Short mmCIF file of C-alpha atoms and ligand atoms in Angstrom, two decimals:
data_model
loop_
_atom_site.label_atom_id
_atom_site.label_comp_id
_atom_site.label_asym_id
_atom_site.label_seq_id
_atom_site.Cartn_x
_atom_site.Cartn_y
_atom_site.Cartn_z
CA MET A 199 -12.69 -1.59 6.25
CA LEU A 200 -10.22 1.14 6.50
CA ILE A 201 -11.35 4.22 8.17
CA LEU A 202 -7.72 6.89 7.34
CA GLY A 203 -7.70 10.26 7.06
CA SER A 204 -5.08 12.78 8.38
CA HIS A 205 -5.70 16.35 10.35
CA VAL A 206 -6.89 19.53 8.18
CA SER A 207 -7.03 22.60 7.97
CA TYR A 208 -10.65 24.44 9.01
CA LYS A 209 -11.18 28.57 7.25
CA ASN A 210 -13.35 30.47 9.12
CA ASP A 211 -14.56 31.16 5.34
CA THR A 212 -15.00 27.85 3.91
CA GLN A 213 -15.51 25.72 7.43
CA LEU A 214 -16.07 22.15 6.54
CA VAL A 215 -16.59 22.29 3.61
CA GLY A 216 -12.64 23.34 3.20
CA SER A 217 -11.96 20.69 5.02
CA VAL A 218 -13.25 18.03 3.49
CA LYS A 219 -12.13 19.00 0.11
CA GLU A 220 -8.40 18.63 1.96
CA ALA A 221 -9.34 15.47 3.33
CA LEU A 222 -10.74 14.37 -0.38
CA SER A 223 -7.22 15.22 -1.87
CA TYR A 224 -5.55 13.52 0.32
CA GLY A 225 -7.60 10.20 -1.36
CA SER A 226 -9.22 9.58 2.84
CA ASN A 227 -12.46 8.75 4.16
CA THR A 228 -12.39 10.85 6.81
CA PHE A 229 -10.61 13.68 9.15
CA MET A 230 -9.49 15.54 11.84
CA PHE A 231 -9.83 19.55 12.37
CA TYR A 232 -9.73 22.04 14.87
CA THR A 233 -12.76 24.58 14.65
CA GLY A 234 -10.17 27.24 14.25
CA ALA A 235 -6.24 27.62 14.92
CA PRO A 236 -5.05 25.21 17.28
CA GLN A 237 -2.76 27.68 19.21
CA ASN A 238 -5.16 29.34 19.85
CA THR A 239 -9.06 29.77 20.87
CA GLN A 240 -10.59 32.49 18.48
CA ARG A 241 -13.45 30.54 17.26
CA GLY A 242 -16.30 32.05 14.75
CA THR A 243 -20.09 31.64 14.28
CA ILE A 244 -20.78 27.31 12.03
CA ASN A 245 -22.86 28.84 8.83
CA ASP A 246 -25.32 26.38 8.32
CA LEU A 247 -25.63 26.59 4.61
CA LEU A 248 -21.25 25.09 4.21
CA THR A 249 -22.40 22.94 7.18
CA ILE A 250 -25.06 21.79 5.06
CA ASP A 251 -23.23 21.57 1.71
CA ALA A 252 -19.78 20.11 3.67
CA LEU A 253 -22.52 16.98 4.13
CA ASN A 254 -23.07 16.74 0.94
CA LEU A 255 -19.89 16.56 -0.97
CA MET A 256 -19.27 13.91 2.36
CA LYS A 257 -21.90 11.80 1.03
CA GLU A 258 -21.41 11.70 -2.37
CA ASN A 259 -17.33 10.66 -1.51
CA ASN A 260 -18.32 8.71 1.25
CA ILE A 261 -17.36 9.60 4.21
CA ALA A 262 -18.94 9.29 7.47
CA LEU A 263 -19.88 11.85 9.76
CA GLU A 264 -19.73 9.69 12.42
CA ASN A 265 -16.21 8.55 12.12
CA VAL A 266 -14.81 12.38 11.62
CA ILE A 267 -12.54 14.05 14.51
CA CYS A 268 -12.70 17.44 16.79
CA HIS A 269 -9.72 18.29 18.74
CA ALA A 270 -10.13 20.94 20.88
CA PRO A 271 -6.87 23.71 20.82
CA TYR A 272 -4.00 22.65 22.80
CA ILE A 273 -4.46 25.79 25.41
CA VAL A 274 -7.12 24.24 27.10
CA ASN A 275 -5.52 23.10 30.58
CA LEU A 276 -7.86 21.86 33.19
CA ALA A 277 -5.95 20.36 35.50
CA ASN A 278 -5.43 23.70 36.83
CA ASN A 279 -7.09 25.36 38.96
CA GLN A 280 -4.63 27.98 40.69
CA ASP A 281 -6.07 30.44 38.75
CA LEU A 282 -10.01 29.76 38.75
CA GLU A 283 -10.85 32.32 36.06
CA LYS A 284 -8.65 30.24 33.44
CA TYR A 285 -9.93 27.46 35.16
CA GLN A 286 -13.48 28.48 34.25
CA PHE A 287 -11.98 29.70 30.32
CA ALA A 288 -10.22 26.06 29.45
CA GLN A 289 -14.51 24.73 31.34
CA ASP A 290 -16.58 27.19 29.41
CA PHE A 291 -14.54 26.51 26.40
CA LEU A 292 -15.03 23.21 26.19
CA ARG A 293 -18.74 23.38 26.39
CA ASN A 294 -18.56 25.94 23.28
CA GLU A 295 -16.92 23.64 21.50
CA ILE A 296 -19.10 20.69 22.12
CA ASN A 297 -21.78 23.03 21.43
CA ARG A 298 -19.85 23.30 18.10
CA CYS A 299 -19.47 20.35 17.14
CA GLU A 300 -23.30 19.14 17.83
CA THR A 301 -23.87 21.62 15.14
CA LEU A 302 -21.67 20.52 13.48
CA GLY A 303 -23.26 16.64 14.01
CA VAL A 304 -19.50 15.91 14.63
CA ARG A 305 -19.53 12.97 17.35
CA TYR A 306 -16.14 12.27 18.79
CA ILE A 307 -14.00 15.21 20.16
CA VAL A 308 -10.21 14.61 21.25
CA LEU A 309 -8.92 16.17 23.95
CA HIS A 310 -5.14 16.63 25.77
CA PRO A 311 -6.18 15.76 29.56
CA GLY A 312 -4.29 19.20 30.37
CA SER A 313 -1.19 19.34 32.08
CA ALA A 314 -0.37 19.58 36.05
CA THR A 315 2.01 22.69 35.80
CA LYS A 316 2.98 23.45 39.71
CA LEU A 317 0.10 21.58 41.60
CA GLU A 318 0.73 17.79 43.01
CA ARG A 319 -0.78 15.61 40.08
CA SER A 320 -2.90 13.45 42.11
CA TYR A 321 -4.40 17.11 42.79
CA ALA A 322 -4.74 17.96 39.09
CA ILE A 323 -6.42 15.31 37.91
CA ASP A 324 -9.32 14.97 39.72
CA ASN A 325 -9.50 19.10 38.68
CA ILE A 326 -9.76 17.52 34.79
CA VAL A 327 -12.37 15.11 36.34
CA ASN A 328 -14.59 18.30 37.93
CA GLY A 329 -14.02 20.09 34.99
CA ILE A 330 -15.20 17.40 32.01
CA ASN A 331 -18.57 16.73 35.16
CA ASN A 332 -18.80 19.89 35.12
CA VAL A 333 -19.21 20.80 31.36
CA LEU A 334 -20.69 17.70 30.34
CA VAL A 335 -24.66 17.25 30.46
CA GLU A 336 -27.03 14.17 29.33
CA GLU A 337 -28.41 15.80 26.69
CA ASP A 338 -24.55 15.80 24.68
CA ASN A 339 -24.15 13.41 21.29
CA ILE A 340 -20.66 13.53 21.86
CA VAL A 341 -17.63 11.71 22.90
CA ILE A 342 -15.08 13.30 24.51
CA LEU A 343 -11.43 11.03 23.21
CA LEU A 344 -9.06 11.47 26.04
CA GLU A 345 -5.55 12.10 24.40
CA THR A 346 -2.29 8.86 25.89
CA MET A 347 0.34 11.75 26.47
CA ALA A 348 3.97 11.22 25.76
CA GLY A 349 4.70 13.08 29.33
CA LYS A 350 6.12 15.80 28.35
CA GLY A 351 6.91 18.49 31.22
CA THR A 352 3.60 18.36 33.37
CA GLU A 353 1.09 16.51 31.08
CA LEU A 354 -0.99 14.53 32.64
CA GLY A 355 -2.67 11.36 30.59
CA ILE A 356 0.66 9.09 30.31
CA ASN A 357 0.10 6.06 30.96
CA ILE A 358 -3.20 3.61 31.17
CA ASP A 359 -3.57 4.07 34.76
CA GLU A 360 -4.30 7.88 34.26
CA ILE A 361 -6.33 7.13 31.62
CA LYS A 362 -8.48 4.65 34.10
CA TYR A 363 -9.02 7.18 36.54
CA ILE A 364 -10.41 10.32 34.76
CA ILE A 365 -12.35 7.75 33.03
CA ASP A 366 -13.50 6.05 36.44
CA HIS A 367 -14.82 9.29 37.82
CA ILE A 368 -16.80 10.30 34.29
CA ASN A 369 -20.62 11.00 34.98
CA PHE A 370 -21.39 9.68 31.79
CA GLN A 371 -19.34 7.37 30.96
CA ASP A 372 -21.04 6.85 27.28
CA LYS A 373 -19.15 10.30 26.79
CA VAL A 374 -15.92 9.75 27.27
CA GLY A 375 -13.20 7.30 25.49
CA VAL A 376 -9.55 7.21 24.40
CA CYS A 377 -7.70 8.98 21.62
CA LEU A 378 -3.98 6.70 21.15
CA ASP A 379 -1.34 8.62 19.28
CA THR A 380 1.33 6.13 18.62
CA CYS A 381 4.15 9.33 18.21
CA HIS A 382 3.08 9.66 22.22
CA LEU A 383 2.90 6.00 23.49
CA ASN A 384 6.69 5.96 21.85
CA ASP A 385 7.98 8.70 23.99
CA SER A 386 5.71 7.90 27.09
CA GLY A 387 7.49 4.77 27.08
CA ILE A 388 5.30 2.18 25.62
CA ASP A 389 7.18 -0.55 23.03
CA ILE A 390 5.30 0.02 20.00
CA ALA A 391 6.90 -3.31 18.67
CA LYS A 392 4.61 -5.18 21.44
CA PHE A 393 1.09 -3.04 20.84
CA ASP A 394 -0.02 -6.36 21.11
CA ASP A 395 1.05 -6.03 25.10
CA TYR A 396 -0.28 -2.55 25.17
CA LEU A 397 -3.63 -2.96 24.17
CA SER A 398 -4.18 -6.39 26.25
CA GLU A 399 -3.73 -4.21 29.80
CA PHE A 400 -5.97 -1.49 27.78
CA GLU A 401 -8.34 -4.16 27.21
CA SER A 402 -8.20 -4.85 30.94
CA LYS A 403 -8.57 -2.03 32.42
CA ILE A 404 -9.97 0.16 30.48
CA GLY A 405 -12.16 -2.14 27.77
CA LEU A 406 -10.91 -1.73 23.97
CA ASN A 407 -14.18 -0.32 23.42
CA LYS A 408 -13.33 3.08 24.29
CA ILE A 409 -10.90 3.69 21.75
CA GLY A 410 -12.73 6.30 19.55
CA CYS A 411 -9.65 6.94 17.79
CA ILE A 412 -5.79 7.12 16.92
CA HIS A 413 -2.92 9.13 16.06
CA VAL A 414 -1.10 7.37 13.66
CA ASN A 415 2.36 9.27 13.73
CA ASP A 416 6.04 7.52 13.81
CA SER A 417 8.13 9.54 16.72
CA LYS A 418 11.66 11.79 16.35
CA ASN A 419 12.96 10.07 19.71
CA PRO A 420 13.72 7.20 20.94
CA ILE A 421 11.39 5.02 23.48
CA ASN A 422 10.42 7.04 26.74
CA SER A 423 11.89 10.26 25.58
CA HIS A 424 8.95 12.16 26.31
CA LYS A 425 9.78 14.78 24.03
CA ASP A 426 6.43 14.56 21.37
CA ARG A 427 7.77 15.41 17.97
CA HIS A 428 5.95 12.97 15.04
CA GLU A 429 7.37 12.02 12.28
CA ASN A 430 6.47 10.30 9.12
CA LEU A 431 5.30 6.75 8.96
CA GLY A 432 8.20 4.81 8.48
CA PHE A 433 11.27 7.46 8.87
CA GLY A 434 11.64 7.75 12.46
CA THR A 435 11.92 5.70 15.85
CA ILE A 436 8.89 3.45 15.55
CA GLY A 437 9.02 2.37 12.41
CA TRP A 438 6.89 1.54 9.15
CA ASP A 439 5.97 -2.09 9.98
CA ASN A 440 5.05 -1.39 13.47
CA LEU A 441 2.38 1.61 12.65
CA LEU A 442 1.33 -0.75 9.43
CA ASN A 443 0.67 -3.36 12.50
CA VAL A 444 -1.41 -0.57 14.20
CA ILE A 445 -3.24 0.92 11.39
CA TYR A 446 -4.43 -2.94 9.99
CA HIS A 447 -5.05 -4.29 13.99
CA PRO A 448 -7.65 -6.74 13.78
CA SER A 449 -8.96 -5.18 16.87
CA LEU A 450 -9.34 -1.41 16.28
CA GLU A 451 -10.66 -2.54 12.82
CA ASN A 452 -13.82 0.40 12.59
CA VAL A 453 -11.82 2.99 14.32
CA PRO A 454 -10.19 5.86 12.82
CA LYS A 455 -7.11 6.07 11.87
CA ILE A 456 -5.88 10.24 11.47
CA LEU A 457 -2.32 10.61 10.17
CA GLU A 458 -0.79 13.84 12.09
CA THR A 459 2.86 13.67 10.38
CA PRO A 460 5.19 16.80 9.99
CA TYR A 461 4.81 18.91 6.62
CA VAL A 462 8.01 18.54 3.82
CA ASN A 463 9.60 21.32 4.28
CA ARG A 464 7.16 23.22 6.27
CA ASP A 465 5.20 24.02 3.18
CA PHE A 466 4.22 20.10 1.34
CA ALA A 467 1.56 17.94 3.63
CA PRO A 468 2.93 14.68 3.59
CA TYR A 469 -0.88 12.85 3.25
CA LYS A 470 -1.64 11.79 0.09
CA GLN A 471 1.75 10.12 -0.18
CA GLU A 472 1.50 8.41 3.72
CA ILE A 473 -2.36 7.72 2.71
CA GLU A 474 -1.08 5.89 -0.56
CA ALA A 475 1.76 3.42 0.76
CA ILE A 476 -0.38 2.87 3.97
CA LYS A 477 -3.23 1.82 1.66
CA ASN A 478 -0.43 0.06 -0.77
CA LYS A 479 0.98 -1.80 2.63
CA GLN A 480 4.20 -0.21 1.22
CA PHE A 481 7.29 1.78 2.67
CA ASN A 482 8.10 4.10 0.10
CA PRO A 483 11.52 5.21 0.95
CA ASN A 484 10.56 7.94 -1.42
CA LEU A 485 8.17 9.82 0.49
CA TYR A 486 10.40 13.06 0.08
CA GLU A 487 10.95 13.62 -2.83
CA ASP A 488 7.29 12.46 -4.20
CA ILE A 489 6.01 15.00 -2.72
CA LEU A 490 8.35 18.13 -3.42
CA ASN A 491 7.47 16.62 -6.41
CA TYR A 492 3.50 15.91 -6.60
CA TYR A 493 3.35 19.85 -4.98
CA HIS A 494 5.48 21.24 -7.73
CA LYS A 495 3.83 19.46 -11.30
CA ASN A 496 0.13 21.06 -9.25
FE1 FE B 682 -3.32 16.13 20.33
FE1 FE B 683 -2.14 13.28 18.31
ZN1 ZN B 684 1.96 15.22 19.51
#
């Protein structure tokens, strides 16, 4: 079964209930949320009554909690320990994020591995390993999914070998996995038209069973551009057919697919129309018009 959804908002007053309702409005059967604004680390407390409402709503609509994804904020940087206070803060934040996910019953947490900034890459990558190992405990029921990065600036986790290095050094192997992002892969130099080659390298070095989530995005920039700017499916350099091949890849059938494609005119979420096109397996050249018409009617 296709497990498909998008990034949705999470507001402190409606919490997961609001996220589920938004996901349902797009025709999704899963979703990804941040427990607060993605660009900051202010987080409210979880209201258990709202969580119960959300879980009931999910049950009624066949959204399995095990397919729901939480995304840690971008600014958590476990790679840099130049400022030990900030390094500790990043670990504490991740710890609290894990606790929030445990409270909600959410299993997967997507994490950007981090950026080396002024540090040596090999040293910075060990900071990531140590940071994650400091945070995880045996009792944790979550899986941290390291996201494959585009290679913007000094980002780490920009190829299979870097991701493999981190995973291999994590103490609790069952609590770490990978989130593939097709835009990031393209921008890091992977040709999505040859996705099978990538998967066979991934299988031999890490194992396909480690893939816990796929971010399906087209890219505004050419392969190997190290930019990281997402585009709507079929409107970028990766192209519709290549993305559809990823979404329906038989080896990745049970992996949740999440859209993080850009809003139209900054205001209008494209996900209902993109999800429709994916389910129809038919590129919609009138996507923008359809989205604008939809929001003007509703
Ligand atoms: Fe991400
Ligand atoms: Fe992503
Ligand atoms: Zn991105």
